[in-house]
Coordinates of C-alpha atoms in Angstrom, one line a residue:
M1 CA 0.0 0.0 -0.1
N2 CA 1.4 3.5 -0.9
R3 CA 1.5 5.7 2.2
L4 CA 1.4 9.6 1.9
R5 CA 4.5 11.2 3.0
L6 CA 3.9 13.8 5.6
S7 CA 5.8 16.3 3.4
R8 CA 2.8 15.9 1.1
F9 CA 0.8 17.9 3.4
K10 CA 2.4 21.1 2.5
E11 CA 0.7 20.8 -0.6
R12 CA -2.6 22.8 -1.3
P13 CA -4.6 19.8 -3.3
V14 CA -3.5 17.5 -0.4
Q15 CA -4.7 19.9 2.4
Q16 CA -8.2 20.5 0.8
R17 CA -8.8 16.6 0.0
F18 CA -7.8 16.0 3.7
L19 CA -10.2 18.8 4.8
L20 CA -12.9 17.3 2.7
L21 CA -12.5 13.5 3.9
L22 CA -12.6 14.8 7.5
T23 CA -15.3 17.2 7.2
G24 CA -17.5 14.1 5.4
K25 CA -16.5 11.7 8.3
M26 CA -17.3 14.4 10.9
L27 CA -20.8 15.3 9.5
G28 CA -21.3 11.3 9.0
L29 CA -20.7 10.8 12.7
T30 CA -22.7 13.8 13.7
T31 CA -25.5 12.5 11.5
L32 CA -25.2 9.2 13.2
I33 CA -25.3 10.3 16.8
G34 CA -28.1 12.8 15.7
G35 CA -30.2 10.0 14.3
I36 CA -29.6 7.9 17.6
K37 CA -30.9 10.7 19.6
V38 CA -33.9 11.5 17.4
F39 CA -34.8 7.7 17.5
S40 CA -34.5 7.7 21.2
W41 CA -36.3 10.7 21.5
L42 CA -39.3 9.4 19.5
L43 CA -39.5 6.2 21.9
E44 CA -39.1 7.8 24.9
S45 CA -41.1 7.0 28.1
P46 CA -43.7 9.2 29.3
A47 CA -42.4 11.4 32.1
G48 CA -42.0 9.8 35.4
A49 CA -42.2 6.3 34.4
A50 CA -39.1 5.0 35.9
T51 CA -38.2 1.6 37.4
G52 CA -38.8 1.1 40.7
Q53 CA -42.0 3.4 41.0
V54 CA -44.4 2.3 43.5
A55 CA -47.4 0.6 42.0
H56 CA -50.8 2.3 42.3
K57 CA -54.1 0.6 42.2
A58 CA -56.0 1.1 38.8
N59 CA -58.7 3.2 40.6
D60 CA -56.1 5.6 41.9
L61 CA -55.3 6.9 38.5
V62 CA -57.1 5.3 35.9
S63 CA -61.1 4.4 36.0
P64 CA -61.2 1.2 34.3
I65 CA -64.9 1.5 33.5
N66 CA -64.4 4.9 32.0
T67 CA -61.7 3.8 29.9
V68 CA -63.2 0.6 28.6
W69 CA -66.2 3.0 27.5
V70 CA -64.1 5.2 26.1
L71 CA -62.2 2.5 24.0
V72 CA -65.5 0.8 23.0
T73 CA -67.2 4.2 21.5
A74 CA -63.6 4.9 19.8
F75 CA -64.1 1.6 18.2
L76 CA -67.3 2.5 17.0
V77 CA -66.5 6.1 15.7
F78 CA -63.8 4.4 13.7
F79 CA -65.8 1.9 12.2
M80 CA -67.7 4.7 10.9
Q81 CA -64.8 4.9 8.3
A82 CA -66.5 1.8 6.5
G83 CA -70.0 3.8 6.7
F84 CA -68.4 6.7 4.7
M85 CA -66.6 4.4 2.3
A86 CA -69.8 2.6 1.3
L87 CA -72.0 5.7 1.5
E88 CA -69.8 8.0 -0.8
A89 CA -68.8 5.1 -3.5
G90 CA -72.7 4.2 -3.6
F91 CA -73.7 7.9 -4.2
A92 CA -70.7 8.6 -6.5
R93 CA -70.3 7.0 -10.2
S94 CA -68.7 3.4 -10.7
R95 CA -65.7 5.2 -12.5
E96 CA -64.9 7.0 -9.3
S97 CA -65.5 4.4 -6.5
V98 CA -62.1 2.8 -6.5
N99 CA -60.5 6.6 -5.8
I100 CA -62.9 6.7 -2.9
M101 CA -61.8 3.4 -1.3
M102 CA -58.1 4.5 -1.5
E103 CA -58.8 7.9 -0.5
C104 CA -60.6 6.9 2.8
I105 CA -57.8 4.2 3.6
F106 CA -54.9 6.8 2.9
D107 CA -56.3 9.5 4.6
T108 CA -57.0 7.4 7.8
C109 CA -53.4 6.1 7.7
L110 CA -52.2 9.6 7.2
C111 CA -54.4 11.2 9.9
G112 CA -53.0 8.7 12.4
L113 CA -49.7 9.5 11.9
L114 CA -50.2 13.2 11.7
Y115 CA -52.4 13.5 14.9
F116 CA -50.0 11.1 16.7
A117 CA -47.2 13.9 15.8
V118 CA -48.6 17.3 16.1
G119 CA -52.4 17.1 15.5
F120 CA -53.4 15.9 19.1
A121 CA -50.7 18.4 20.5
F122 CA -52.1 21.3 18.6
Q123 CA -55.7 20.2 19.9
F124 CA -55.2 19.0 23.4
G125 CA -52.1 20.4 24.6
I126 CA -51.8 23.2 27.2
G127 CA -50.8 26.4 25.2
N128 CA -52.9 29.6 24.7
G129 CA -56.2 30.5 23.1
L130 CA -55.3 29.9 19.8
I131 CA -53.0 26.7 19.8
G132 CA -51.7 23.8 22.1
H133 CA -47.7 23.1 22.5
Q134 CA -47.7 20.3 24.7
Y135 CA -47.6 16.2 23.6
F136 CA -46.0 16.2 20.3
F137 CA -45.3 12.6 19.5
L138 CA -47.5 11.8 22.6
H139 CA -44.1 12.8 24.7
H140 CA -44.4 13.3 28.5
I141 CA -48.2 12.1 28.7
P142 CA -49.7 11.8 32.1
D143 CA -51.6 8.3 33.1
T144 CA -55.2 10.0 32.2
Y145 CA -56.7 12.7 30.4
G146 CA -57.1 15.6 33.0
T147 CA -59.7 14.8 35.8
T148 CA -62.0 12.2 33.6
G149 CA -59.9 9.1 34.7
V150 CA -59.9 7.9 31.0
A151 CA -56.5 6.5 30.2
F152 CA -54.7 9.0 28.3
L153 CA -54.0 7.0 25.0
A154 CA -57.4 5.6 25.2
F155 CA -58.7 9.2 25.2
F156 CA -56.0 10.0 22.3
L157 CA -57.3 7.0 20.0
F158 CA -61.2 8.4 20.7
Q159 CA -59.8 11.8 19.3
F160 CA -58.0 10.4 16.4
A161 CA -61.3 8.9 15.6
F162 CA -62.8 12.3 15.4
A163 CA -60.1 13.7 13.5
D164 CA -60.3 11.1 10.8
T165 CA -63.9 11.6 10.6
A166 CA -63.4 15.4 9.7
S167 CA -61.1 14.7 7.1
T168 CA -63.4 11.9 5.5
V169 CA -66.3 14.4 5.3
T170 CA -63.9 16.9 3.4
S171 CA -63.3 14.6 0.4
G172 CA -67.1 13.9 0.0
A173 CA -67.8 16.9 -2.3
M174 CA -64.2 16.6 -4.1
V175 CA -64.7 12.9 -5.5
G176 CA -64.4 12.0 -8.9
R177 CA -61.9 15.0 -10.0
T178 CA -59.4 15.2 -7.5
S179 CA -55.6 14.1 -8.2
F180 CA -54.6 11.4 -5.5
K181 CA -51.4 13.5 -4.8
G182 CA -53.6 16.6 -4.6
D183 CA -55.7 14.8 -2.1
I184 CA -52.3 13.7 0.3
I185 CA -51.4 17.4 0.4
Y186 CA -54.7 18.8 1.6
S187 CA -55.5 16.0 3.6
A188 CA -52.2 16.4 5.3
I189 CA -53.3 19.9 6.1
V190 CA -56.8 19.4 7.4
S191 CA -55.7 16.6 9.5
G192 CA -52.4 18.0 10.9
L193 CA -53.5 21.7 11.0
I194 CA -57.0 22.9 10.3
Y195 CA -59.1 20.6 12.2
P196 CA -56.7 20.3 15.5
I197 CA -56.3 24.1 15.7
F198 CA -59.9 25.0 15.6
G199 CA -60.6 21.9 17.7
H200 CA -58.3 23.6 20.5
W201 CA -60.6 26.8 20.3
A202 CA -63.7 25.0 21.0
W203 CA -62.4 22.1 23.0
G204 CA -58.8 22.4 23.9
P205 CA -57.5 23.6 27.4
G206 CA -57.3 27.6 27.2
G207 CA -59.1 27.7 23.8
W208 CA -60.9 31.0 23.4
L209 CA -64.2 29.6 22.2
G210 CA -64.5 27.4 24.9
N211 CA -63.3 29.2 27.9
T212 CA -63.3 33.1 27.6
M213 CA -64.9 33.8 24.4
G214 CA -61.8 35.9 23.6
W215 CA -62.7 39.4 21.8
F216 CA -66.1 38.5 21.9
S217 CA -66.2 38.0 25.8
G218 CA -68.3 41.5 26.2
A219 CA -70.9 40.1 23.9
V220 CA -72.3 37.5 26.4
K221 CA -72.6 37.3 30.5
T222 CA -69.7 35.8 32.3
G223 CA -69.5 32.4 32.3
T224 CA -71.5 31.7 29.1
V225 CA -69.2 29.9 26.3
F226 CA -69.3 28.3 23.1
R227 CA -70.8 24.5 23.6
D228 CA -70.3 21.5 21.3
F229 CA -70.8 18.4 23.2
A230 CA -69.7 16.1 20.4
G231 CA -68.8 18.0 17.1
S232 CA -71.6 19.7 14.9
T233 CA -69.1 22.6 14.6
V234 CA -65.6 21.3 15.5
V235 CA -66.1 17.8 13.3
H236 CA -69.0 18.3 11.1
T237 CA -69.1 22.4 10.0
V238 CA -65.2 22.1 9.7
G239 CA -65.6 19.4 7.4
G240 CA -68.4 20.7 5.2
F241 CA -67.0 23.9 4.9
I242 CA -63.8 22.7 3.6
A243 CA -65.5 20.3 1.3
L244 CA -67.2 23.3 0.0
A245 CA -63.9 25.4 -0.6
G246 CA -62.7 22.4 -2.3
A247 CA -65.4 21.9 -4.7
I248 CA -65.4 25.4 -5.5
V249 CA -61.9 25.6 -6.0
L250 CA -62.1 22.2 -8.3
G251 CA -65.0 23.1 -10.2
P252 CA -67.9 20.4 -11.3
R253 CA -66.6 16.8 -12.9
L254 CA -66.6 16.7 -16.8
G255 CA -70.2 16.3 -18.1
R256 CA -71.7 17.3 -14.9
K257 CA -75.1 19.3 -16.0
F258 CA -76.9 21.4 -13.5
K259 CA -80.5 21.4 -13.1
R260 CA -80.8 25.2 -14.4
D261 CA -78.8 24.2 -17.5
G262 CA -81.4 21.4 -18.4
G263 CA -79.5 18.5 -16.2
G264 CA -79.7 17.4 -12.6
P265 CA -77.7 15.5 -9.8
T266 CA -75.7 12.3 -11.2
A267 CA -77.5 9.3 -10.1
P268 CA -75.9 6.9 -7.7
H269 CA -74.4 3.9 -9.3
D270 CA -75.3 1.7 -6.3
I271 CA -77.8 3.1 -3.9
N272 CA -78.1 -0.3 -2.0
I273 CA -74.4 0.0 -0.8
A274 CA -75.1 3.7 -0.1
A275 CA -78.0 2.8 2.1
I276 CA -76.1 0.5 3.8
G277 CA -73.2 2.8 4.5
G278 CA -75.7 5.3 5.7
V279 CA -76.9 3.1 8.4
I280 CA -73.3 2.1 9.3
L281 CA -72.7 5.9 10.0
W282 CA -76.0 5.9 12.2
F283 CA -74.6 3.0 14.2
G284 CA -71.2 4.7 14.6
W285 CA -73.0 7.4 15.7
Y286 CA -73.8 5.9 19.3
G287 CA -70.1 6.2 19.8
F288 CA -69.9 9.5 18.5
N289 CA -72.5 11.3 21.0
P290 CA -72.7 8.7 23.8
G291 CA -69.0 8.6 24.0
S292 CA -68.3 12.3 24.5
T293 CA -69.6 11.9 28.1
L294 CA -66.1 10.3 28.8
S295 CA -68.1 8.7 31.7
A296 CA -69.6 5.2 31.6
M297 CA -70.6 6.5 35.2
D298 CA -73.0 9.0 33.9
F299 CA -75.8 6.8 33.6
V300 CA -78.7 9.6 32.9
G301 CA -76.4 11.5 30.6
I302 CA -75.5 8.6 28.6
G303 CA -79.2 7.5 28.2
R304 CA -80.2 11.0 27.2
V305 CA -77.9 11.4 24.6
A306 CA -78.5 7.8 22.9
A307 CA -82.3 8.6 22.8
N308 CA -81.8 12.2 21.4
T309 CA -79.3 10.6 18.9
T310 CA -81.9 8.4 17.7
L311 CA -85.0 10.5 17.7
A312 CA -83.4 13.2 15.9
A313 CA -82.3 10.8 13.1
C314 CA -85.9 9.6 12.9
A315 CA -87.2 12.7 12.4
G316 CA -84.7 13.9 9.9
G317 CA -85.0 10.9 7.7
M318 CA -88.7 11.2 7.8
V319 CA -89.0 15.0 7.3
A320 CA -86.7 14.9 4.6
V321 CA -88.8 12.2 2.6
L322 CA -92.1 14.0 3.4
F323 CA -90.4 17.4 2.4
V324 CA -89.0 16.2 -1.5
Y325 CA -92.4 13.9 -2.2
P326 CA -94.1 16.6 -3.7
R327 CA -91.6 17.5 -6.1
S328 CA -91.1 14.0 -8.2
K329 CA -94.1 12.0 -6.4
K330 CA -91.3 9.5 -5.6
W331 CA -90.3 7.8 -2.1
D332 CA -86.7 9.1 -2.5
V333 CA -84.1 6.8 -0.7
G334 CA -81.1 8.9 -1.3
M335 CA -83.1 11.6 0.4
S336 CA -83.9 9.6 3.4
I337 CA -80.2 8.6 4.0
N338 CA -79.0 12.5 3.7
G339 CA -82.3 13.3 5.8
F340 CA -81.3 11.2 8.8
L341 CA -77.6 11.8 8.5
G342 CA -78.6 15.4 8.6
G343 CA -80.9 14.8 11.7
L344 CA -77.2 13.1 13.3
V345 CA -75.0 16.0 12.5
A346 CA -77.6 18.4 13.9
I347 CA -77.9 16.6 17.2
T348 CA -74.4 16.2 17.7
A349 CA -73.7 19.4 19.2
P350 CA -77.0 19.9 21.8
C351 CA -77.5 16.1 22.2
Y352 CA -76.4 16.3 26.1
W353 CA -78.6 19.4 26.7
V354 CA -81.8 19.1 25.2
S355 CA -85.1 16.9 25.7
P356 CA -86.3 14.1 23.6
G357 CA -89.1 16.5 22.2
A358 CA -86.4 18.8 21.3
A359 CA -84.3 16.4 19.6
I360 CA -87.0 15.3 17.3
I361 CA -87.8 19.4 16.5
I362 CA -83.9 19.6 15.8
G363 CA -83.7 16.5 13.3
G364 CA -87.1 17.3 11.7
V365 CA -85.5 21.0 10.8
A366 CA -82.4 19.4 9.5
G367 CA -84.7 17.3 7.3
I368 CA -85.6 20.1 5.7
I369 CA -82.3 22.3 5.8
V370 CA -80.7 19.5 3.8
P371 CA -82.6 19.3 0.9
L372 CA -82.8 22.8 0.8
G373 CA -78.7 23.0 1.0
I374 CA -78.4 20.3 -2.0
D375 CA -80.9 22.9 -4.0
L376 CA -78.9 25.7 -3.4
L377 CA -75.5 24.3 -4.4
E378 CA -77.1 23.1 -7.7
H379 CA -78.2 26.4 -8.4
L380 CA -75.0 27.8 -7.8
R381 CA -73.3 25.3 -10.0
I382 CA -71.5 23.6 -7.0
D383 CA -70.9 19.8 -7.7
D384 CA -71.4 18.0 -4.3
P385 CA -71.4 14.2 -5.3
I386 CA -72.2 12.9 -1.8
G387 CA -74.2 16.0 -0.6
A388 CA -71.6 16.7 2.0
V389 CA -71.7 20.3 2.2
A390 CA -75.6 20.7 2.9
V391 CA -75.5 17.4 5.3
H392 CA -72.1 18.5 7.3
G393 CA -71.8 22.0 7.0
F394 CA -75.4 23.3 6.6
A395 CA -76.9 20.9 9.3
G396 CA -73.9 21.3 11.3
I397 CA -74.9 25.2 11.8
W398 CA -78.1 24.3 12.7
G399 CA -77.5 22.0 15.4
T400 CA -74.9 24.2 16.9
L401 CA -77.5 27.2 16.9
S402 CA -80.0 24.8 18.4
I403 CA -78.2 25.0 21.7
G404 CA -78.9 28.6 22.0
L405 CA -82.8 27.7 21.6
L406 CA -83.6 24.4 23.1
A407 CA -81.0 23.5 25.6
N408 CA -83.4 23.2 28.8
G409 CA -80.9 23.7 31.7
Y410 CA -78.9 20.5 32.2
G411 CA -75.5 20.1 33.5
L412 CA -72.2 19.5 32.3
P413 CA -71.2 15.9 31.4
G414 CA -69.8 13.5 34.1
A415 CA -70.9 12.8 37.5
D416 CA -72.1 16.4 38.2
G417 CA -73.8 16.7 35.0
A418 CA -76.0 13.6 35.6
G419 CA -77.2 14.5 39.0
P420 CA -80.0 17.1 39.9
I421 CA -79.8 20.4 38.5
S422 CA -78.9 23.0 41.1
D423 CA -77.3 26.4 41.8
T424 CA -73.8 25.2 42.1
I425 CA -73.8 23.2 38.9
P426 CA -73.0 25.1 35.5
T427 CA -76.0 24.7 33.1
V428 CA -76.7 25.1 29.7
K429 CA -79.9 27.0 29.2
G430 CA -81.5 28.4 25.7
L431 CA -83.8 31.2 24.7
F432 CA -86.8 28.9 24.8
Y433 CA -86.1 28.1 28.1
G434 CA -85.5 31.1 29.9
G435 CA -81.9 31.5 29.3
G436 CA -82.1 34.7 27.2
L437 CA -80.0 35.4 24.0
D438 CA -76.4 34.9 25.6
Q439 CA -76.1 31.4 24.9
L440 CA -77.4 31.7 21.2
K441 CA -75.1 34.5 20.7
A442 CA -72.3 32.4 22.0
Q443 CA -73.3 29.6 19.3
A444 CA -73.4 32.2 16.7
I445 CA -70.0 33.5 17.4
G446 CA -68.5 30.1 17.5
S447 CA -70.4 28.9 14.4
L448 CA -69.5 31.9 12.3
S449 CA -65.9 32.0 13.4
C450 CA -65.8 28.4 12.0
V451 CA -67.2 29.1 8.6
V452 CA -65.5 32.6 8.2
V453 CA -61.7 31.4 9.2
V454 CA -61.9 27.8 8.2
T455 CA -63.4 28.6 4.4
G456 CA -61.2 31.3 4.0
F457 CA -57.9 29.1 5.2
A458 CA -59.0 26.3 3.1
L459 CA -59.8 28.4 0.0
I460 CA -56.1 29.9 0.1
V461 CA -54.8 26.1 0.8
F462 CA -56.7 24.6 -2.3
K463 CA -55.9 27.4 -4.5
L464 CA -52.2 27.1 -3.9
I465 CA -52.1 23.2 -4.5
A466 CA -54.0 23.9 -7.5
M467 CA -51.3 25.8 -8.9
L468 CA -48.7 23.1 -8.2
P469 CA -47.4 21.7 -11.8
G470 CA -48.1 18.1 -13.1
S471 CA -49.7 15.3 -11.2
W472 CA -49.2 17.3 -7.5
A473 CA -51.7 19.8 -8.6
L474 CA -55.8 19.4 -7.0
R475 CA -57.3 18.5 -10.1
L476 CA -56.8 15.6 -12.4
E477 CA -55.7 16.6 -16.1
R478 CA -58.9 16.7 -18.6
D479 CA -57.7 13.7 -20.6
L480 CA -57.1 11.5 -17.4
E481 CA -60.5 12.4 -15.8
L482 CA -61.8 11.6 -19.2
E483 CA -60.1 8.1 -19.2
G484 CA -61.0 7.6 -15.5
I485 CA -59.9 8.6 -12.2
D486 CA -60.1 4.9 -11.2
I487 CA -58.0 3.6 -14.0
V488 CA -55.5 6.2 -14.3
E489 CA -55.1 6.9 -10.5
H490 CA -55.4 3.2 -9.2
G491 CA -54.8 1.1 -12.2
L492 CA -58.0 -0.9 -12.1
P493 CA -61.9 -0.4 -12.1
A494 CA -64.1 -1.1 -9.4
Y495 CA -66.2 -4.0 -11.4
H496 CA -65.1 -6.7 -13.8
M497 CA -67.1 -8.4 -16.7
E498 CA -66.8 -12.1 -16.7
F499 CA -66.2 -14.5 -19.3
G500 CA -63.4 -12.3 -21.2
Q501 CA -65.3 -9.4 -21.9
G502 CA -63.1 -6.9 -20.1
F503 CA -64.7 -4.2 -18.2
S504 CA -67.3 -1.3 -18.4
Y505 CA -68.4 1.5 -16.4
T506 CA -71.7 1.5 -15.4
T507 CA -71.9 5.5 -15.7
Y508 CA -69.8 7.7 -17.5
T509 CA -68.4 11.3 -18.0
G510 CA -68.8 13.8 -20.7
K511 CA -68.3 17.0 -22.0
A512 CA -67.9 19.7 -19.5
V513 CA -70.6 22.3 -19.2
G514 CA -70.4 25.0 -21.7
E515 CA -68.6 23.0 -24.4
T516 CA -70.3 23.3 -27.9
D517 CA -70.0 19.6 -28.6
K518 CA -73.0 18.3 -27.4
D519 CA -72.2 14.4 -27.8
P520 CA -71.2 12.7 -25.0
V521 CA -67.5 11.4 -24.8
P522 CA -67.9 7.9 -25.7
V523 CA -66.8 5.2 -23.0
E524 CA -66.4 1.6 -23.8
A525 CA -69.6 -0.2 -23.0
P526 CA -71.0 -3.7 -24.0
A527 CA -72.2 -4.0 -27.5
D528 CA -75.9 -5.4 -26.6
R529 CA -76.2 -2.2 -24.0
E530 CA -76.1 1.6 -24.3
P531 CA -74.5 3.2 -21.3
D532 CA -76.5 4.9 -18.6
R533 CA -76.9 8.2 -19.3
V534 CA -76.2 10.8 -16.5

């Protein structure tokens, strides 16, 4: 081996080479040590979890029954993802149903990781009135969440299921023309930023809406704050108005002809699976609303919430069908689904604080709001294939405001809230029960803040994504959309024909509204059958 003589170090090129090699080795060593530190930090134990620690009985720190209750309801809320997948795929066209499946699955995985890393910290970490800054990557978590007695990670799982719901609601109005890469970008922003930050305002420790009313504290009497028991605003209005912003920026699907232009909503490609998905969502709502008590010991409260949830859904579904029957003289199963979903969305905020009779009124009004909301979007030429904006956005606003009208004086969730009403227990009382206008004003401030801030920010986000080049842009390229998003983005259709006949769409796309060519773009179909016209 040839060795370098020491005298050669006087030469400039040798000195440069030596410094380059030394710098590279030092950078590599630093990177290795840094990587080990980061890895150790990510996997470090919660604060105070040292060996030799004195063991406590479960009841001293964690309430087993409350923890199990929250876990079971978290599983129910998570199962709503199956409902969303079936509902959206059934209401959409067959050519975009694989895309819906993939979006729901990928968004769930993405939401879980982002909520673990930053979302939960932004929402439930101790911070200021706008944002939390504790528990990033679930570091230094205590044994229980607050004074609930619920194991901290059980509470985290429950709240992740809520965040996942908000993200999925958003996709409902954007199916069929959103590029998958564009979907990844906006979903990350919804799960990691928009939802958890607004959630902190209403539910987080120190959040301005749920604690002080911030700049608007002078508008209501002391002690009156924004109330949203299980998320009519925090989950559903947030998701619904992000969906509205996305639908506006995207524009309608190619071939979508609106009623004022001589067309109408696209027919569902599989109403059976949509109906099953809707009922699965109804079932999951029994985790959504009763689980938000965070206490299995609140027997009276849980029973009231579950009953109110059921009655509002029943009223919403029935009223929606009866409301639209005079138009077509048909019993509209699609409207029955969106009607009871609107009732469920509306009762989500007030379910703990209203009577069963009031729940029927809330659900019934939602059953009218939903079809009117769908009509409004149709008139404005906004393509919302699933009805997400009307069901989650508009019904969510109504449900939030209904607290200020129909709350009849029940206390707060937990053991106190379940007991007799007294002067020492904070109560929630609306206008029709002698509470005056204060609670209604607080609800209006919270709902308006959501609509203005969330929609405005979402519009900016979607506009920026739409400006990205190539496949990262928000909307799929025209030729690719005509070919079919399932084929282009995922490589296969939802349904295959047997006996070597290949595949065929049961629904197809066509020319965009306003184009001069009146003939639809042909899509391969069996020779013995004309493709269904939308």
